[in-house]
Amino acid sequence: MPILEWIGKSKVINHHQDVPFRVLERKYSFDENGQHDEDNGSENMIIQGDNLEALKALLPRYEGRVKCIYIDPPYNTGNEGWVYNDNVNDPKIKKWLCMMYPRLKLLQKLLAEDGVIFVSIDDIEVTYLRLIMDEIFGKTNFIAQLIWKSRQNKDNRNITNVSIDHEYVLCYGMKLRGCKRKEEQYKNPDNDPRGPWTSANMVGLATEDARPNLHYDLIDPNTGINYGKPAKGWRYDKNTMTRLIKEGRIIWPDTPTGRPRKKQYLADLAGSYTGYSSIIGEDFYTRTGSNEQLQIWGDVRFDFPKNSGLLQELIEQACDKNDIILDSFAGSGTTAHAVLNMNKADGGHRKFILVEMMDYADSITAERVKRVIRGYGEGKNAVEGTGGNFSFYDLGEPLLHGDVLNENVGVEKIREYVYFTDTKTSLPESHPDEPYFMGVHIGSAYYFYYEKQAVTTLNREFLHTVKTEADAYVIYADLCTLSEAELEKYHITFKKIPRDITKL
């Protein structure tokens, strides 16, 4: 498999491991009661901060759980007029490939085994992006390079005399769902006992030289009308066509100039989905996205915006009604808009996680989501609110200062991190009668014996406080005075704080 090399790659291949783990600090929540300080328990998140650090902060709770990732990173055209401008010269993002690689590494960790990642891009970087996506997500997991018709009208200002009317959406993962079959198209006007049907084309696709067995006169045995043979023949040979006639599956026109068609029964079709086209259209133009912004804000705050319809189309291809959708280049919050629309339409409980590094994460990204929830626009242009909720987060302090635990970080955040790094599962609910107990995983009970202002010791006195029965025990503490024989006797693995805490 071809591997893309560039100056600086060696410094970013494992850079995601060097990024400090920072805790997420909830700043406020929003729901039908408006904005408030109290935690409403929402699973929808908007995070302000560098998305590299934010993605790492999500790992303890979401690794392997995100069903759909959509990102619209800077395209590196040199013409971006918004946050990542002039060949991505933002101080946090010096070089496009170096910026993308570690972020894609973390996104790969967050993506579920049966999930799909969609990445919007244009001609400038699509070739390079394909190669690093192949490397990180696996070439065998490439699904498609979708073509999105982004421009409604031709641009006659291009000096090359070519109007670039499209962009791409790269898809990696298991597979796309396909287009939902329009069952309402299947009727039963003749009360056919085989059920609803629709008419299907029977004209072939091959010349007579290539497929002579498909070129013959087709005659209605009841009326004797000869419908001749199309220039590209029929879709079926004579034997198959004779069987279809006997089964009453042919719809005969009244005149010889008509084309016979086949009855296609709904019951004969496998599943409720058909193939998905690699070309995305249907009024998903950037102009539609601009009009959507006009409705929400009264002006256009992002150039060349994606619209919520495009995002709904992609999310539908990857997600069920209760899945998690992540967008780590959130911009104006279009992904959340799409999720809220979908939940309102079908009663689903999809969850969104948005990450935006810029200052407008609250004033634009979160504000758009608030307006979608409450409703926006006036008069005949008013759009009813979707309902829903979210919580807004900042990136808090690092969990570790070098090899030392940061005592400014809440103990529960530390426990969540430690339990995840050991088990790759989320921390269960706490047990008031066992304050140091974290949970049981594959027969082992995990304890984190930690106090901010005191040195903790795993000794016989602490063992008397252990109430959970398990095949084995993993116990974190500052010190241990139990002998090797005692540790072996009680099947205890001692882990020293902070030395033995795994670094993500």
Short mmCIF file of C-alpha atoms in Angstrom, two decimals:
data_model
loop_
_atom_site.label_atom_id
_atom_site.label_comp_id
_atom_site.label_asym_id
_atom_site.label_seq_id
_atom_site.Cartn_x
_atom_site.Cartn_y
_atom_site.Cartn_z
CA MET A 1 0.00 0.00 0.00
CA PRO A 2 1.43 3.43 -0.92
CA ILE A 3 2.43 5.50 2.12
CA LEU A 4 2.55 9.28 1.97
CA GLU A 5 5.75 10.84 3.33
CA TRP A 6 6.39 14.53 3.99
CA ILE A 7 8.79 16.69 5.95
CA GLY A 8 7.63 16.67 9.55
CA LYS A 9 5.63 13.44 9.42
CA SER A 10 7.96 11.65 11.85
CA LYS A 11 7.12 14.27 14.48
CA VAL A 12 3.34 13.80 14.23
CA ILE A 13 2.86 10.03 13.79
CA ASN A 14 2.67 9.57 17.56
CA HIS A 15 1.97 13.18 18.50
CA HIS A 16 -1.53 12.26 19.72
CA GLN A 17 0.16 10.30 22.54
CA ASP A 18 2.10 13.38 23.67
CA VAL A 19 -0.96 15.62 23.88
CA PRO A 20 -1.83 16.24 27.54
CA PHE A 21 -5.04 14.71 28.79
CA ARG A 22 -7.28 17.57 29.88
CA VAL A 23 -10.54 17.18 31.72
CA LEU A 24 -13.79 18.64 30.38
CA GLU A 25 -15.37 21.37 32.49
CA ARG A 26 -19.08 21.96 32.03
CA LYS A 27 -19.87 25.69 31.92
CA TYR A 28 -23.64 25.67 31.48
CA SER A 29 -26.56 23.63 30.20
CA PHE A 30 -29.41 24.55 27.88
CA ASP A 31 -32.88 23.04 27.46
CA GLU A 32 -36.56 24.00 27.40
CA ASN A 33 -35.90 26.11 30.53
CA GLY A 34 -33.24 28.14 28.75
CA GLN A 35 -29.62 28.47 29.86
CA HIS A 36 -28.74 27.60 33.44
CA ASP A 37 -25.84 26.52 35.65
CA GLU A 38 -27.46 23.30 36.82
CA ASP A 39 -26.40 20.13 35.02
CA ASN A 40 -29.35 18.77 33.02
CA GLY A 41 -27.60 15.48 32.33
CA SER A 42 -27.65 16.08 28.56
CA GLU A 43 -25.60 13.70 26.45
CA ASN A 44 -25.30 16.41 23.76
CA MET A 45 -22.03 18.32 24.09
CA ILE A 46 -20.51 21.46 22.63
CA ILE A 47 -16.82 21.81 23.55
CA GLN A 48 -14.73 24.92 23.10
CA GLY A 49 -11.03 24.20 22.69
CA ASP A 50 -8.32 22.78 20.46
CA ASN A 51 -9.92 19.74 18.91
CA LEU A 52 -6.76 17.66 19.32
CA GLU A 53 -6.96 18.07 23.10
CA ALA A 54 -10.75 17.77 23.09
CA LEU A 55 -10.70 14.49 21.17
CA LYS A 56 -8.28 13.04 23.68
CA ALA A 57 -10.47 14.26 26.54
CA LEU A 58 -13.38 12.28 25.03
CA LEU A 59 -11.54 8.94 24.99
CA PRO A 60 -12.41 7.67 28.50
CA ARG A 61 -16.10 7.91 27.78
CA TYR A 62 -16.39 7.52 24.01
CA GLU A 63 -13.56 5.38 22.62
CA GLY A 64 -15.10 2.96 20.11
CA ARG A 65 -18.63 4.32 20.68
CA VAL A 66 -19.10 7.03 18.03
CA LYS A 67 -21.21 5.67 15.17
CA CYS A 68 -20.84 8.62 12.79
CA ILE A 69 -18.05 11.19 12.49
CA TYR A 70 -18.41 14.11 10.12
CA ILE A 71 -15.65 16.69 9.78
CA ASP A 72 -15.28 19.67 7.47
CA PRO A 73 -11.63 20.64 8.02
CA PRO A 74 -9.95 23.65 6.40
CA TYR A 75 -9.34 22.90 2.72
CA ASN A 76 -5.90 24.56 2.59
CA THR A 77 -6.77 26.55 -0.53
CA GLY A 78 -5.05 29.72 0.60
CA ASN A 79 -8.35 31.55 0.14
CA GLU A 80 -10.16 30.66 3.36
CA GLY A 81 -11.73 33.82 4.65
CA TRP A 82 -12.68 32.52 8.07
CA VAL A 83 -10.93 30.86 10.99
CA TYR A 84 -8.28 28.78 9.24
CA ASN A 85 -6.96 31.23 6.65
CA ASP A 86 -3.98 31.65 4.31
CA ASN A 87 -2.83 28.07 3.93
CA VAL A 88 -3.81 27.23 7.49
CA ASN A 89 -1.44 29.67 9.14
CA ASP A 90 -3.38 29.72 12.39
CA PRO A 91 -0.74 29.43 15.16
CA LYS A 92 -2.28 26.16 16.35
CA ILE A 93 -2.28 24.68 12.82
CA LYS A 94 1.00 25.26 11.01
CA LYS A 95 0.91 22.65 8.27
CA TRP A 96 -2.13 20.92 6.85
CA LEU A 97 -0.89 17.31 6.86
CA CYS A 98 0.75 17.73 10.26
CA MET A 99 -2.49 19.20 11.56
CA MET A 100 -4.72 16.45 10.18
CA TYR A 101 -2.69 13.33 10.97
CA PRO A 102 -2.89 13.24 14.81
CA ARG A 103 -6.52 14.36 14.76
CA LEU A 104 -7.44 11.51 12.42
CA LYS A 105 -5.56 9.11 14.71
CA LEU A 106 -7.75 10.11 17.64
CA LEU A 107 -10.91 10.07 15.53
CA GLN A 108 -10.06 6.50 14.52
CA LYS A 109 -9.93 5.53 18.20
CA LEU A 110 -13.34 7.11 18.85
CA LEU A 111 -15.07 5.53 15.83
CA ALA A 112 -17.15 2.42 16.51
CA GLU A 113 -16.24 -0.82 14.74
CA ASP A 114 -19.37 -0.52 12.62
CA GLY A 115 -19.19 3.26 12.34
CA VAL A 116 -18.51 5.57 9.39
CA ILE A 117 -16.36 8.69 9.11
CA PHE A 118 -17.17 11.33 6.48
CA VAL A 119 -14.59 14.00 5.60
CA SER A 120 -15.43 16.95 3.34
CA ILE A 121 -12.58 18.10 1.11
CA ASP A 122 -11.89 19.57 -2.34
CA ASP A 123 -9.37 18.96 -5.13
CA ILE A 124 -6.52 20.73 -3.32
CA GLU A 125 -5.93 18.07 -0.66
CA VAL A 126 -8.15 15.11 -1.59
CA THR A 127 -5.28 13.00 -2.96
CA TYR A 128 -3.14 13.47 0.16
CA LEU A 129 -6.13 12.94 2.40
CA ARG A 130 -6.97 9.63 0.71
CA LEU A 131 -3.47 8.35 1.40
CA ILE A 132 -3.38 9.25 5.09
CA MET A 133 -6.96 7.98 5.55
CA ASP A 134 -5.87 4.68 3.97
CA GLU A 135 -2.96 4.54 6.39
CA ILE A 136 -4.95 5.35 9.53
CA PHE A 137 -8.36 3.79 8.87
CA GLY A 138 -7.18 1.01 6.54
CA LYS A 139 -7.47 0.90 2.78
CA THR A 140 -9.92 -2.01 3.04
CA ASN A 141 -12.26 0.27 4.99
CA PHE A 142 -12.54 2.79 2.17
CA ILE A 143 -16.20 2.98 1.15
CA ALA A 144 -16.45 5.75 -1.43
CA GLN A 145 -15.31 9.16 -2.58
CA LEU A 146 -18.67 10.85 -2.83
CA ILE A 147 -19.11 13.83 -5.12
CA TRP A 148 -21.12 16.67 -3.62
CA LYS A 149 -22.58 19.16 -6.12
CA SER A 150 -21.89 22.25 -4.08
CA ARG A 151 -22.53 24.98 -6.65
CA GLN A 152 -25.98 25.51 -8.16
CA ASN A 153 -24.89 27.84 -10.98
CA LYS A 154 -21.68 27.92 -12.98
CA ASP A 155 -18.90 30.29 -11.96
CA ASN A 156 -17.82 32.17 -15.07
CA ARG A 157 -15.06 34.06 -13.27
CA ASN A 158 -12.59 31.17 -13.16
CA ILE A 159 -9.50 31.95 -15.25
CA THR A 160 -9.23 28.31 -16.33
CA ASN A 161 -12.71 28.50 -17.87
CA VAL A 162 -13.69 25.51 -15.73
CA SER A 163 -16.40 26.09 -13.14
CA ILE A 164 -15.60 23.91 -10.11
CA ASP A 165 -19.11 22.89 -9.11
CA HIS A 166 -18.32 20.04 -6.75
CA GLU A 167 -16.45 18.97 -3.64
CA TYR A 168 -15.83 15.52 -2.18
CA VAL A 169 -16.87 13.57 0.89
CA LEU A 170 -14.51 10.70 1.71
CA CYS A 171 -16.18 7.78 3.48
CA TYR A 172 -14.39 5.11 5.53
CA GLY A 173 -15.90 2.40 7.71
CA MET A 174 -18.06 -0.69 7.27
CA LYS A 175 -20.67 0.36 4.71
CA LEU A 176 -23.38 2.89 3.98
CA ARG A 177 -27.00 2.01 4.55
CA GLY A 178 -28.24 2.97 1.08
CA CYS A 179 -31.37 4.82 0.01
CA LYS A 180 -34.60 3.93 1.73
CA ARG A 181 -36.89 2.21 -0.71
CA LYS A 182 -39.95 4.29 -1.55
CA GLU A 183 -42.57 1.69 -0.75
CA GLU A 184 -45.38 4.11 -1.57
CA GLN A 185 -44.45 3.65 -5.23
CA TYR A 186 -45.62 0.03 -5.04
CA LYS A 187 -49.36 -0.33 -5.75
CA ASN A 188 -51.75 -3.16 -6.52
CA PRO A 189 -54.34 -1.76 -8.96
CA ASP A 190 -55.19 -5.20 -10.39
CA ASN A 191 -55.41 -6.95 -6.97
CA ASP A 192 -52.51 -9.22 -7.88
CA PRO A 193 -52.32 -11.95 -5.19
CA ARG A 194 -48.55 -11.53 -5.13
CA GLY A 195 -48.98 -8.10 -3.59
CA PRO A 196 -47.97 -4.50 -4.45
CA TRP A 197 -45.82 -3.95 -7.51
CA THR A 198 -44.29 -1.28 -9.68
CA SER A 199 -43.31 -1.43 -13.34
CA ALA A 200 -39.65 -2.00 -14.21
CA ASN A 201 -37.76 -1.33 -17.42
CA MET A 202 -36.97 -4.35 -19.64
CA VAL A 203 -34.86 -2.63 -22.31
CA GLY A 204 -31.33 -4.02 -22.47
CA LEU A 205 -27.91 -2.40 -22.61
CA ALA A 206 -26.03 -4.43 -25.25
CA THR A 207 -25.71 -4.25 -29.02
CA GLU A 208 -26.79 -7.19 -31.16
CA ASP A 209 -23.16 -8.01 -31.98
CA ALA A 210 -22.31 -8.22 -28.29
CA ARG A 211 -25.42 -10.08 -27.04
CA PRO A 212 -27.40 -11.56 -29.99
CA ASN A 213 -29.53 -13.71 -27.65
CA LEU A 214 -31.14 -10.54 -26.25
CA HIS A 215 -32.26 -9.26 -29.65
CA TYR A 216 -35.59 -10.75 -30.78
CA ASP A 217 -39.17 -9.68 -31.52
CA LEU A 218 -41.39 -9.65 -28.45
CA ILE A 219 -45.03 -10.57 -29.18
CA ASP A 220 -48.05 -10.43 -26.85
CA PRO A 221 -49.49 -13.98 -27.04
CA ASN A 222 -53.02 -12.69 -26.37
CA THR A 223 -53.25 -9.77 -28.81
CA GLY A 224 -50.57 -10.74 -31.30
CA ILE A 225 -49.08 -7.23 -31.14
CA ASN A 226 -45.39 -7.30 -32.10
CA TYR A 227 -43.34 -4.80 -30.10
CA GLY A 228 -40.20 -5.49 -32.12
CA LYS A 229 -36.78 -5.28 -30.53
CA PRO A 230 -35.05 -2.21 -29.04
CA ALA A 231 -31.71 -1.05 -30.45
CA LYS A 232 -29.96 -2.40 -27.31
CA GLY A 233 -32.13 -5.51 -27.11
CA TRP A 234 -34.14 -6.77 -24.14
CA ARG A 235 -32.87 -7.28 -20.63
CA TYR A 236 -33.80 -10.99 -20.62
CA ASP A 237 -33.22 -13.84 -23.08
CA LYS A 238 -36.11 -15.67 -24.76
CA ASN A 239 -36.36 -18.45 -22.15
CA THR A 240 -36.53 -16.01 -19.23
CA MET A 241 -38.98 -13.78 -21.08
CA THR A 242 -41.23 -16.78 -21.83
CA ARG A 243 -41.29 -17.64 -18.12
CA LEU A 244 -42.16 -14.04 -17.17
CA ILE A 245 -45.03 -14.07 -19.69
CA LYS A 246 -46.43 -17.33 -18.26
CA GLU A 247 -46.21 -15.92 -14.73
CA GLY A 248 -48.20 -12.84 -15.79
CA ARG A 249 -45.35 -10.48 -14.96
CA ILE A 250 -45.37 -8.52 -18.23
CA ILE A 251 -47.36 -5.29 -18.64
CA TRP A 252 -48.39 -5.01 -22.30
CA PRO A 253 -48.98 -1.57 -23.90
CA ASP A 254 -52.02 -1.04 -26.13
CA THR A 255 -50.01 -0.07 -29.22
CA PRO A 256 -46.97 -1.55 -30.98
CA THR A 257 -45.04 1.67 -30.35
CA GLY A 258 -45.20 1.17 -26.57
CA ARG A 259 -42.60 -0.67 -24.52
CA PRO A 260 -43.60 -3.73 -22.45
CA ARG A 261 -42.47 -3.50 -18.82
CA LYS A 262 -42.01 -6.02 -16.04
CA LYS A 263 -43.95 -6.21 -12.78
CA GLN A 264 -41.48 -5.73 -9.93
CA TYR A 265 -43.05 -7.00 -6.71
CA LEU A 266 -42.22 -5.42 -3.38
CA ALA A 267 -42.10 -8.89 -1.81
CA ASP A 268 -39.26 -9.93 -4.15
CA LEU A 269 -36.92 -7.19 -2.99
CA ALA A 270 -34.35 -7.85 -0.28
CA GLY A 271 -34.42 -5.27 2.51
CA SER A 272 -35.88 -1.81 2.59
CA TYR A 273 -32.83 -0.02 1.15
CA THR A 274 -31.43 0.36 -2.35
CA GLY A 275 -27.99 1.43 -3.56
CA TYR A 276 -26.66 4.87 -2.64
CA SER A 277 -25.43 7.13 -5.43
CA SER A 278 -21.86 8.43 -5.29
CA ILE A 279 -23.18 11.82 -6.47
CA ILE A 280 -24.96 13.87 -3.80
CA GLY A 281 -27.35 16.52 -5.06
CA GLU A 282 -30.96 17.33 -4.19
CA ASP A 283 -30.59 21.03 -3.30
CA PHE A 284 -27.62 20.58 -0.95
CA TYR A 285 -25.82 23.54 -2.50
CA THR A 286 -23.79 26.06 -0.50
CA ARG A 287 -26.43 28.60 -1.54
CA THR A 288 -28.96 26.57 0.45
CA GLY A 289 -26.60 26.68 3.43
CA SER A 290 -26.33 30.46 3.09
CA ASN A 291 -30.12 30.78 3.00
CA GLU A 292 -30.30 28.65 6.14
CA GLN A 293 -27.92 31.06 7.87
CA LEU A 294 -30.00 34.02 6.70
CA GLN A 295 -33.06 32.48 8.33
CA ILE A 296 -31.22 31.87 11.59
CA TRP A 297 -29.10 35.01 11.89
CA GLY A 298 -30.42 37.49 9.39
CA ASP A 299 -26.99 37.43 7.71
CA VAL A 300 -24.40 34.94 6.42
CA ARG A 301 -21.60 34.36 8.93
CA PHE A 302 -19.69 31.57 7.15
CA ASP A 303 -18.76 31.49 3.47
CA PHE A 304 -19.56 28.39 1.39
CA PRO A 305 -21.47 26.70 4.21
CA LYS A 306 -22.74 23.14 4.30
CA ASN A 307 -26.49 22.93 4.95
CA SER A 308 -28.28 20.73 7.45
CA GLY A 309 -29.91 18.70 4.65
CA LEU A 310 -26.52 17.43 3.46
CA LEU A 311 -25.59 16.43 7.00
CA GLN A 312 -28.92 14.66 7.51
CA GLU A 313 -28.31 12.72 4.30
CA LEU A 314 -24.89 11.53 5.51
CA ILE A 315 -25.94 10.80 9.09
CA GLU A 316 -28.84 8.69 7.80
CA GLN A 317 -26.31 6.53 5.93
CA ALA A 318 -24.42 5.64 9.13
CA CYS A 319 -26.71 5.94 12.14
CA ASP A 320 -29.68 4.48 13.90
CA LYS A 321 -31.97 6.53 16.12
CA ASN A 322 -29.89 6.24 19.31
CA ASP A 323 -26.37 6.66 17.97
CA ILE A 324 -23.65 9.25 18.66
CA ILE A 325 -22.52 11.74 16.01
CA LEU A 326 -19.25 13.69 16.37
CA ASP A 327 -18.08 16.80 14.53
CA SER A 328 -14.67 18.11 15.66
CA PHE A 329 -14.56 21.03 13.19
CA ALA A 330 -17.99 22.27 14.19
CA GLY A 331 -18.01 25.77 12.69
CA SER A 332 -21.53 27.17 12.89
CA GLY A 333 -23.04 23.97 14.31
CA THR A 334 -24.69 22.54 11.18
CA THR A 335 -24.17 18.96 12.40
CA ALA A 336 -26.11 19.58 15.60
CA HIS A 337 -28.83 21.30 13.54
CA ALA A 338 -29.14 18.16 11.40
CA VAL A 339 -29.26 15.81 14.42
CA LEU A 340 -31.97 17.87 16.13
CA ASN A 341 -34.03 17.96 12.92
CA MET A 342 -33.79 14.18 12.57
CA ASN A 343 -34.76 13.54 16.19
CA LYS A 344 -37.79 15.77 15.83
CA ALA A 345 -38.85 14.06 12.59
CA ASP A 346 -38.71 10.46 13.82
CA GLY A 347 -38.64 10.67 17.62
CA GLY A 348 -35.04 9.48 17.72
CA HIS A 349 -32.49 10.02 20.47
CA ARG A 350 -29.33 10.64 18.47
CA LYS A 351 -26.62 12.45 20.43
CA PHE A 352 -24.21 15.07 19.06
CA ILE A 353 -20.73 16.10 20.17
CA LEU A 354 -19.36 19.30 18.63
CA VAL A 355 -15.84 20.69 19.06
CA GLU A 356 -14.89 24.23 17.99
CA MET A 357 -11.60 25.88 18.93
CA MET A 358 -12.48 29.48 18.10
CA ASP A 359 -13.96 32.13 20.36
CA TYR A 360 -17.29 31.97 18.54
CA ALA A 361 -17.91 28.44 19.86
CA ASP A 362 -20.40 29.97 22.29
CA SER A 363 -21.58 33.08 20.42
CA ILE A 364 -22.21 31.33 17.07
CA THR A 365 -21.93 27.51 17.34
CA ALA A 366 -23.88 27.12 20.58
CA GLU A 367 -26.15 30.07 19.80
CA ARG A 368 -27.28 28.43 16.55
CA VAL A 369 -28.12 25.24 18.42
CA LYS A 370 -30.13 27.25 20.96
CA ARG A 371 -32.13 28.89 18.16
CA VAL A 372 -32.79 25.56 16.46
CA ILE A 373 -34.06 24.14 19.76
CA ARG A 374 -36.30 27.16 20.44
CA GLY A 375 -37.26 27.99 16.86
CA TYR A 376 -36.14 30.88 14.66
CA GLY A 377 -37.30 33.24 11.93
CA GLU A 378 -40.41 35.38 11.77
CA GLY A 379 -43.77 35.34 10.04
CA LYS A 380 -44.10 32.94 7.12
CA ASN A 381 -40.37 32.19 7.40
CA ALA A 382 -40.62 31.08 11.01
CA VAL A 383 -39.20 27.63 11.75
CA GLU A 384 -40.62 25.70 14.69
CA GLY A 385 -38.16 24.63 17.37
CA THR A 386 -36.95 21.05 17.48
CA GLY A 387 -36.74 20.79 21.24
CA GLY A 388 -33.73 19.12 22.80
CA ASN A 389 -30.83 20.13 25.03
CA PHE A 390 -27.05 20.29 25.37
CA SER A 391 -24.27 21.23 27.75
CA PHE A 392 -21.39 23.56 26.94
CA TYR A 393 -17.85 22.63 28.00
CA ASP A 394 -14.37 24.14 28.14
CA LEU A 395 -11.12 22.22 28.27
CA GLY A 396 -9.99 22.20 31.87
CA GLU A 397 -6.62 21.54 33.44
CA PRO A 398 -4.32 18.65 32.52
CA LEU A 399 -4.85 15.55 34.63
CA LEU A 400 -1.10 15.11 35.04
CA HIS A 401 1.70 17.64 35.52
CA GLY A 402 4.53 15.55 34.18
CA ASP A 403 4.37 12.42 36.34
CA VAL A 404 2.41 14.06 39.16
CA LEU A 405 -1.36 14.07 39.52
CA ASN A 406 -2.87 17.54 39.28
CA GLU A 407 -4.66 18.03 42.58
CA ASN A 408 -6.85 20.73 41.04
CA VAL A 409 -8.62 18.03 39.04
CA GLY A 410 -11.66 16.47 40.67
CA VAL A 411 -11.21 12.96 42.05
CA GLU A 412 -14.12 11.60 40.02
CA LYS A 413 -12.45 12.79 36.80
CA ILE A 414 -9.25 11.02 37.82
CA ARG A 415 -11.15 7.83 38.66
CA GLU A 416 -12.92 7.92 35.30
CA TYR A 417 -9.58 8.24 33.53
CA VAL A 418 -7.82 5.50 35.51
CA TYR A 419 -10.67 3.02 35.14
CA PHE A 420 -10.85 3.60 31.39
CA THR A 421 -7.10 3.23 30.83
CA ASP A 422 -7.19 -0.11 32.65
CA THR A 423 -10.43 -1.55 31.26
CA LYS A 424 -11.28 0.47 28.11
CA THR A 425 -14.78 0.83 29.55
CA SER A 426 -16.65 3.73 31.15
CA LEU A 427 -16.62 4.14 34.91
CA PRO A 428 -19.79 2.69 36.51
CA GLU A 429 -21.83 4.61 39.05
CA SER A 430 -20.13 5.14 42.40
CA HIS A 431 -20.86 3.02 45.48
CA PRO A 432 -21.33 5.21 48.59
CA ASP A 433 -20.49 2.32 50.93
CA GLU A 434 -17.18 1.76 49.10
CA PRO A 435 -15.80 5.20 48.19
CA TYR A 436 -12.58 3.83 46.64
CA PHE A 437 -14.21 1.06 44.62
CA MET A 438 -14.48 1.78 40.87
CA GLY A 439 -16.02 -1.33 39.30
CA VAL A 440 -15.62 -4.96 38.26
CA HIS A 441 -14.27 -5.83 34.83
CA ILE A 442 -13.70 -9.41 33.56
CA GLY A 443 -13.62 -10.81 37.09
CA SER A 444 -11.30 -8.16 38.57
CA ALA A 445 -12.43 -5.52 41.07
CA TYR A 446 -10.71 -2.14 40.69
CA TYR A 447 -9.98 0.21 43.62
CA PHE A 448 -8.45 3.68 43.49
CA TYR A 449 -7.30 4.54 47.02
CA TYR A 450 -6.44 8.20 46.65
CA GLU A 451 -6.65 11.30 48.84
CA LYS A 452 -5.54 14.72 47.66
CA GLN A 453 -3.87 15.85 50.87
CA ALA A 454 -2.73 12.52 52.28
CA VAL A 455 -0.54 9.55 51.49
CA THR A 456 -2.55 6.37 51.07
CA THR A 457 -1.24 2.90 51.90
CA LEU A 458 -2.48 -0.50 50.78
CA ASN A 459 -2.25 -2.47 54.02
CA ARG A 460 -4.26 -4.99 56.03
CA GLU A 461 -6.40 -2.23 57.49
CA PHE A 462 -7.47 -1.16 53.99
CA LEU A 463 -8.17 -4.77 52.99
CA HIS A 464 -10.77 -4.94 55.78
CA THR A 465 -12.74 -2.18 54.01
CA VAL A 466 -12.96 -4.15 50.72
CA LYS A 467 -16.50 -5.53 50.39
CA THR A 468 -16.76 -6.53 46.73
CA GLU A 469 -16.09 -10.19 46.01
CA ALA A 470 -14.10 -10.88 42.85
CA ASP A 471 -11.65 -13.37 41.36
CA ALA A 472 -8.87 -10.78 41.50
CA TYR A 473 -8.21 -7.22 42.61
CA VAL A 474 -6.38 -4.24 41.13
CA ILE A 475 -5.71 -1.65 43.82
CA TYR A 476 -4.10 1.75 43.32
CA ALA A 477 -2.47 3.51 46.28
CA ASP A 478 0.57 5.67 47.07
CA LEU A 479 2.28 2.93 49.05
CA CYS A 480 1.92 -0.79 49.78
CA THR A 481 3.05 -2.58 52.96
CA LEU A 482 1.59 -5.98 52.07
CA SER A 483 4.10 -8.71 51.37
CA GLU A 484 4.40 -10.43 48.00
CA ALA A 485 2.92 -13.54 49.61
CA GLU A 486 -0.12 -11.59 50.84
CA LEU A 487 -0.64 -9.98 47.45
CA GLU A 488 -0.51 -13.39 45.81
CA LYS A 489 -2.78 -14.95 48.43
CA TYR A 490 -5.55 -12.42 47.85
CA HIS A 491 -4.94 -12.16 44.07
CA ILE A 492 -4.08 -8.47 44.32
CA THR A 493 -2.19 -6.43 41.75
CA PHE A 494 -0.81 -3.31 43.40
CA LYS A 495 -0.44 -0.18 41.25
CA LYS A 496 1.46 2.78 42.58
CA ILE A 497 0.01 6.31 42.24
CA PRO A 498 1.00 8.05 39.99
CA ARG A 499 3.73 5.83 38.55
CA ASP A 500 1.44 3.07 37.31
CA ILE A 501 -1.31 5.28 35.89
CA THR A 502 -1.33 4.71 32.13
CA LYS A 503 -0.83 7.72 29.92
CA LEU A 504 -3.18 7.95 26.95
#
